[in-house]
Amino acid sequence: MFARPSRRVLFLCTANVCRSPLAEALLRHRLRECGMHRHVAVASAGTRVGQPGRRPDPRTLQLCAQAGVSLRGIRARAVNLKLLERSDTILVMEQQHLDDLAGQKVPDRLLDRVQLLGGYLPPAYPAEAGNAIPDPYFADGEGFRAVYARIDAAVLGLLQDIAGF
């Protein structure tokens, strides 16, 4: 019999093709590395998904492939009440995503679970617009790599919180 995950993490960005699928894949990868993958369920969604079912951005796919991080099975989907209710921790990339949820009349009890992923960045990491993770969609390759590094650093901070060290 399989154990149920003891924690459920949901990452949100705008279209669910760049930042949140990357965060989902990186956390899954890190959890597997430390043997905690059966204890934490990880998902992602978007607040304004224009193309449900779309694969992650090709640049996200490329960076993850280079790092040996799998994006298998991750497709764009819109956030919904069921996803939010099933999540213990909801991590957004920027304040606008929290505003989007509030605009969708998400109950306060669920909004209380929302945090900025950038809040898990190490103190030495440069603060950027209130710890927002900027959208790399219109960025060049270097901008995408910078967002990848920023999300990876925040995911490592989140993992330390989950693991309790």
PDB file of C-alpha atoms in Angstrom:
ATOM      1  CA  MET A   1       0.000   0.000   0.000  1.00  0.00           C
ATOM      2  CA  PHE A   2       1.287   3.474  -0.877  1.00  0.00           C
ATOM      3  CA  ALA A   3       1.490   6.178   1.750  1.00  0.00           C
ATOM      4  CA  ARG A   4      -0.339   9.425   1.080  1.00  0.00           C
ATOM      5  CA  PRO A   5       1.829  12.516   0.801  1.00  0.00           C
ATOM      6  CA  SER A   6       2.027  14.385   4.078  1.00  0.00           C
ATOM      7  CA  ARG A   7       2.361  17.751   2.329  1.00  0.00           C
ATOM      8  CA  ARG A   8       0.972  19.161  -0.912  1.00  0.00           C
ATOM      9  CA  VAL A   9       2.674  22.072  -2.658  1.00  0.00           C
ATOM     10  CA  LEU A  10       1.129  24.051  -5.522  1.00  0.00           C
ATOM     11  CA  PHE A  11       3.146  26.516  -7.620  1.00  0.00           C
ATOM     12  CA  LEU A  12       1.304  29.249  -9.532  1.00  0.00           C
ATOM     13  CA  CYS A  13       2.399  31.614 -12.265  1.00  0.00           C
ATOM     14  CA  THR A  14       0.537  33.311 -15.091  1.00  0.00           C
ATOM     15  CA  ALA A  15       0.257  30.883 -18.037  1.00  0.00           C
ATOM     16  CA  ASN A  16       1.803  27.788 -16.398  1.00  0.00           C
ATOM     17  CA  VAL A  17       4.422  27.419 -19.133  1.00  0.00           C
ATOM     18  CA  CYS A  18       7.612  28.957 -17.672  1.00  0.00           C
ATOM     19  CA  ARG A  19       7.981  29.590 -13.949  1.00  0.00           C
ATOM     20  CA  SER A  20       5.513  27.301 -12.189  1.00  0.00           C
ATOM     21  CA  PRO A  21       6.283  24.181 -14.275  1.00  0.00           C
ATOM     22  CA  LEU A  22       9.973  24.855 -13.676  1.00  0.00           C
ATOM     23  CA  ALA A  23       9.416  25.158  -9.923  1.00  0.00           C
ATOM     24  CA  GLU A  24       7.300  21.978  -9.941  1.00  0.00           C
ATOM     25  CA  ALA A  25       9.967  20.031 -11.833  1.00  0.00           C
ATOM     26  CA  LEU A  26      12.826  21.351  -9.691  1.00  0.00           C
ATOM     27  CA  LEU A  27      11.093  20.550  -6.396  1.00  0.00           C
ATOM     28  CA  ARG A  28      10.197  17.047  -7.612  1.00  0.00           C
ATOM     29  CA  HIS A  29      13.815  16.550  -8.679  1.00  0.00           C
ATOM     30  CA  ARG A  30      15.208  17.766  -5.336  1.00  0.00           C
ATOM     31  CA  LEU A  31      12.703  15.662  -3.357  1.00  0.00           C
ATOM     32  CA  ARG A  32      13.730  12.579  -5.318  1.00  0.00           C
ATOM     33  CA  GLU A  33      17.418  13.342  -4.691  1.00  0.00           C
ATOM     34  CA  CYS A  34      16.878  13.346  -0.929  1.00  0.00           C
ATOM     35  CA  GLY A  35      14.385  10.468  -0.859  1.00  0.00           C
ATOM     36  CA  MET A  36      11.379  12.574   0.158  1.00  0.00           C
ATOM     37  CA  HIS A  37       9.420  12.298  -3.101  1.00  0.00           C
ATOM     38  CA  ARG A  38       6.769  10.011  -1.600  1.00  0.00           C
ATOM     39  CA  HIS A  39       6.047  12.438   1.230  1.00  0.00           C
ATOM     40  CA  VAL A  40       5.362  15.598  -0.781  1.00  0.00           C
ATOM     41  CA  ALA A  41       2.953  15.991  -3.709  1.00  0.00           C
ATOM     42  CA  VAL A  42       3.876  18.784  -6.112  1.00  0.00           C
ATOM     43  CA  ALA A  43       1.731  20.462  -8.773  1.00  0.00           C
ATOM     44  CA  SER A  44       1.563  23.670 -10.777  1.00  0.00           C
ATOM     45  CA  ALA A  45      -1.076  25.769 -12.500  1.00  0.00           C
ATOM     46  CA  GLY A  46      -1.628  29.227 -13.918  1.00  0.00           C
ATOM     47  CA  THR A  47      -3.896  32.110 -13.043  1.00  0.00           C
ATOM     48  CA  ARG A  48      -4.423  33.140 -16.696  1.00  0.00           C
ATOM     49  CA  VAL A  49      -3.866  30.073 -18.856  1.00  0.00           C
ATOM     50  CA  GLY A  50      -4.455  30.821 -22.529  1.00  0.00           C
ATOM     51  CA  GLN A  51      -3.607  27.372 -23.893  1.00  0.00           C
ATOM     52  CA  PRO A  52      -4.574  24.529 -21.545  1.00  0.00           C
ATOM     53  CA  GLY A  53      -2.577  21.389 -22.261  1.00  0.00           C
ATOM     54  CA  ARG A  54       0.396  23.283 -23.700  1.00  0.00           C
ATOM     55  CA  ARG A  55       3.840  21.887 -22.936  1.00  0.00           C
ATOM     56  CA  PRO A  56       6.279  24.099 -21.009  1.00  0.00           C
ATOM     57  CA  ASP A  57       8.148  26.785 -22.932  1.00  0.00           C
ATOM     58  CA  PRO A  58      10.937  25.299 -25.114  1.00  0.00           C
ATOM     59  CA  ARG A  59      13.564  27.268 -23.173  1.00  0.00           C
ATOM     60  CA  THR A  60      12.303  25.747 -19.916  1.00  0.00           C
ATOM     61  CA  LEU A  61      12.472  22.300 -21.527  1.00  0.00           C
ATOM     62  CA  GLN A  62      16.016  22.959 -22.741  1.00  0.00           C
ATOM     63  CA  LEU A  63      17.360  24.222 -19.400  1.00  0.00           C
ATOM     64  CA  CYS A  64      15.780  21.319 -17.531  1.00  0.00           C
ATOM     65  CA  ALA A  65      17.123  18.777 -20.029  1.00  0.00           C
ATOM     66  CA  GLN A  66      20.632  20.216 -19.607  1.00  0.00           C
ATOM     67  CA  ALA A  67      20.311  19.855 -15.820  1.00  0.00           C
ATOM     68  CA  GLY A  68      18.776  16.368 -15.939  1.00  0.00           C
ATOM     69  CA  VAL A  69      15.456  17.634 -14.533  1.00  0.00           C
ATOM     70  CA  SER A  70      12.307  15.985 -15.898  1.00  0.00           C
ATOM     71  CA  LEU A  71       9.238  17.946 -16.969  1.00  0.00           C
ATOM     72  CA  ARG A  72       7.467  14.734 -17.965  1.00  0.00           C
ATOM     73  CA  GLY A  73       3.701  14.970 -17.763  1.00  0.00           C
ATOM     74  CA  ILE A  74       3.621  18.682 -16.952  1.00  0.00           C
ATOM     75  CA  ARG A  75       1.084  20.566 -19.071  1.00  0.00           C
ATOM     76  CA  ALA A  76      -0.472  24.002 -18.686  1.00  0.00           C
ATOM     77  CA  ARG A  77      -3.674  24.109 -16.669  1.00  0.00           C
ATOM     78  CA  ALA A  78      -5.714  26.772 -14.962  1.00  0.00           C
ATOM     79  CA  VAL A  79      -5.875  26.942 -11.202  1.00  0.00           C
ATOM     80  CA  ASN A  80      -9.219  25.936  -9.740  1.00  0.00           C
ATOM     81  CA  LEU A  81     -10.793  25.682  -6.322  1.00  0.00           C
ATOM     82  CA  LYS A  82     -10.161  21.930  -6.065  1.00  0.00           C
ATOM     83  CA  LEU A  83      -6.411  22.369  -6.643  1.00  0.00           C
ATOM     84  CA  LEU A  84      -6.259  25.137  -4.063  1.00  0.00           C
ATOM     85  CA  GLU A  85      -8.231  23.162  -1.477  1.00  0.00           C
ATOM     86  CA  ARG A  86      -5.953  20.132  -1.874  1.00  0.00           C
ATOM     87  CA  SER A  87      -2.796  22.211  -1.337  1.00  0.00           C
ATOM     88  CA  ASP A  88      -1.194  22.907   2.036  1.00  0.00           C
ATOM     89  CA  THR A  89       1.270  25.396   0.587  1.00  0.00           C
ATOM     90  CA  ILE A  90       0.519  27.623  -2.405  1.00  0.00           C
ATOM     91  CA  LEU A  91       3.506  29.474  -3.829  1.00  0.00           C
ATOM     92  CA  VAL A  92       3.105  32.305  -6.323  1.00  0.00           C
ATOM     93  CA  MET A  93       5.817  33.969  -8.363  1.00  0.00           C
ATOM     94  CA  GLU A  94       4.665  37.561  -7.898  1.00  0.00           C
ATOM     95  CA  GLN A  95       2.045  39.632  -6.106  1.00  0.00           C
ATOM     96  CA  GLN A  96      -0.111  39.779  -9.250  1.00  0.00           C
ATOM     97  CA  HIS A  97      -0.851  36.060  -8.897  1.00  0.00           C
ATOM     98  CA  LEU A  98      -2.206  36.571  -5.387  1.00  0.00           C
ATOM     99  CA  ASP A  99      -4.251  39.490  -6.721  1.00  0.00           C
ATOM    100  CA  ASP A 100      -5.577  37.225  -9.504  1.00  0.00           C
ATOM    101  CA  LEU A 101      -6.725  34.672  -6.913  1.00  0.00           C
ATOM    102  CA  ALA A 102      -8.402  37.352  -4.818  1.00  0.00           C
ATOM    103  CA  GLY A 103     -10.121  38.623  -7.974  1.00  0.00           C
ATOM    104  CA  GLN A 104     -11.478  35.119  -8.586  1.00  0.00           C
ATOM    105  CA  LYS A 105     -13.131  35.328  -5.171  1.00  0.00           C
ATOM    106  CA  VAL A 106     -11.002  32.560  -3.666  1.00  0.00           C
ATOM    107  CA  PRO A 107     -11.992  32.138   0.013  1.00  0.00           C
ATOM    108  CA  ASP A 108      -9.735  33.817   2.582  1.00  0.00           C
ATOM    109  CA  ARG A 109      -8.986  30.464   4.247  1.00  0.00           C
ATOM    110  CA  LEU A 110      -7.248  29.428   1.008  1.00  0.00           C
ATOM    111  CA  LEU A 111      -5.606  32.798   0.378  1.00  0.00           C
ATOM    112  CA  ASP A 112      -4.001  32.408   3.821  1.00  0.00           C
ATOM    113  CA  ARG A 113      -1.984  29.492   2.381  1.00  0.00           C
ATOM    114  CA  VAL A 114      -0.435  31.661  -0.347  1.00  0.00           C
ATOM    115  CA  GLN A 115       3.172  32.860  -0.133  1.00  0.00           C
ATOM    116  CA  LEU A 116       5.720  34.272  -2.554  1.00  0.00           C
ATOM    117  CA  LEU A 117       8.187  31.592  -3.658  1.00  0.00           C
ATOM    118  CA  GLY A 118      10.878  34.290  -3.531  1.00  0.00           C
ATOM    119  CA  GLY A 119      10.427  34.391   0.239  1.00  0.00           C
ATOM    120  CA  TYR A 120      12.468  31.170   0.318  1.00  0.00           C
ATOM    121  CA  LEU A 121      15.485  32.737  -1.385  1.00  0.00           C
ATOM    122  CA  PRO A 122      18.625  32.770   0.761  1.00  0.00           C
ATOM    123  CA  PRO A 123      19.418  36.134   2.405  1.00  0.00           C
ATOM    124  CA  ALA A 124      22.484  36.616   0.218  1.00  0.00           C
ATOM    125  CA  TYR A 125      20.334  36.435  -2.920  1.00  0.00           C
ATOM    126  CA  PRO A 126      19.569  39.869  -4.366  1.00  0.00           C
ATOM    127  CA  ALA A 127      16.035  41.004  -3.553  1.00  0.00           C
ATOM    128  CA  GLU A 128      14.067  41.929  -6.626  1.00  0.00           C
ATOM    129  CA  ALA A 129      10.688  43.672  -6.512  1.00  0.00           C
ATOM    130  CA  GLY A 130       9.663  42.239  -3.160  1.00  0.00           C
ATOM    131  CA  ASN A 131      11.172  38.827  -3.887  1.00  0.00           C
ATOM    132  CA  ALA A 132       9.161  38.386  -7.068  1.00  0.00           C
ATOM    133  CA  ILE A 133      10.314  35.795  -9.578  1.00  0.00           C
ATOM    134  CA  PRO A 134      10.213  37.793 -12.842  1.00  0.00           C
ATOM    135  CA  ASP A 135       8.457  36.377 -15.887  1.00  0.00           C
ATOM    136  CA  PRO A 136      11.124  35.268 -18.390  1.00  0.00           C
ATOM    137  CA  TYR A 137       8.693  34.730 -21.281  1.00  0.00           C
ATOM    138  CA  PHE A 138       9.950  37.732 -23.264  1.00  0.00           C
ATOM    139  CA  ALA A 139      13.536  37.440 -21.993  1.00  0.00           C
ATOM    140  CA  ASP A 140      16.553  36.195 -23.888  1.00  0.00           C
ATOM    141  CA  GLY A 141      18.439  33.024 -22.977  1.00  0.00           C
ATOM    142  CA  GLU A 142      20.414  34.771 -20.251  1.00  0.00           C
ATOM    143  CA  GLY A 143      17.223  36.083 -18.657  1.00  0.00           C
ATOM    144  CA  PHE A 144      15.779  32.581 -18.664  1.00  0.00           C
ATOM    145  CA  ARG A 145      18.924  31.173 -17.047  1.00  0.00           C
ATOM    146  CA  ALA A 146      18.747  33.859 -14.346  1.00  0.00           C
ATOM    147  CA  VAL A 147      15.120  32.951 -13.560  1.00  0.00           C
ATOM    148  CA  TYR A 148      16.043  29.253 -13.519  1.00  0.00           C
ATOM    149  CA  ALA A 149      18.798  29.969 -10.971  1.00  0.00           C
ATOM    150  CA  ARG A 150      16.461  32.126  -8.876  1.00  0.00           C
ATOM    151  CA  ILE A 151      13.731  29.469  -8.807  1.00  0.00           C
ATOM    152  CA  ASP A 152      16.247  26.724  -8.043  1.00  0.00           C
ATOM    153  CA  ALA A 153      17.648  28.717  -5.110  1.00  0.00           C
ATOM    154  CA  ALA A 154      14.140  29.339  -3.748  1.00  0.00           C
ATOM    155  CA  VAL A 155      13.212  25.669  -4.188  1.00  0.00           C
ATOM    156  CA  LEU A 156      16.283  24.679  -2.165  1.00  0.00           C
ATOM    157  CA  GLY A 157      15.139  27.049   0.597  1.00  0.00           C
ATOM    158  CA  LEU A 158      11.643  25.552   0.444  1.00  0.00           C
ATOM    159  CA  LEU A 159      13.100  22.049   0.607  1.00  0.00           C
ATOM    160  CA  GLN A 160      15.016  22.963   3.756  1.00  0.00           C
ATOM    161  CA  ASP A 161      11.760  24.208   5.280  1.00  0.00           C
ATOM    162  CA  ILE A 162       9.915  21.023   4.279  1.00  0.00           C
ATOM    163  CA  ALA A 163      12.692  18.800   5.613  1.00  0.00           C
ATOM    164  CA  GLY A 164      12.975  20.838   8.804  1.00  0.00           C
ATOM    165  CA  PHE A 165      16.617  21.853   8.542  1.00  0.00           C
TER     166      PHE A 165
END
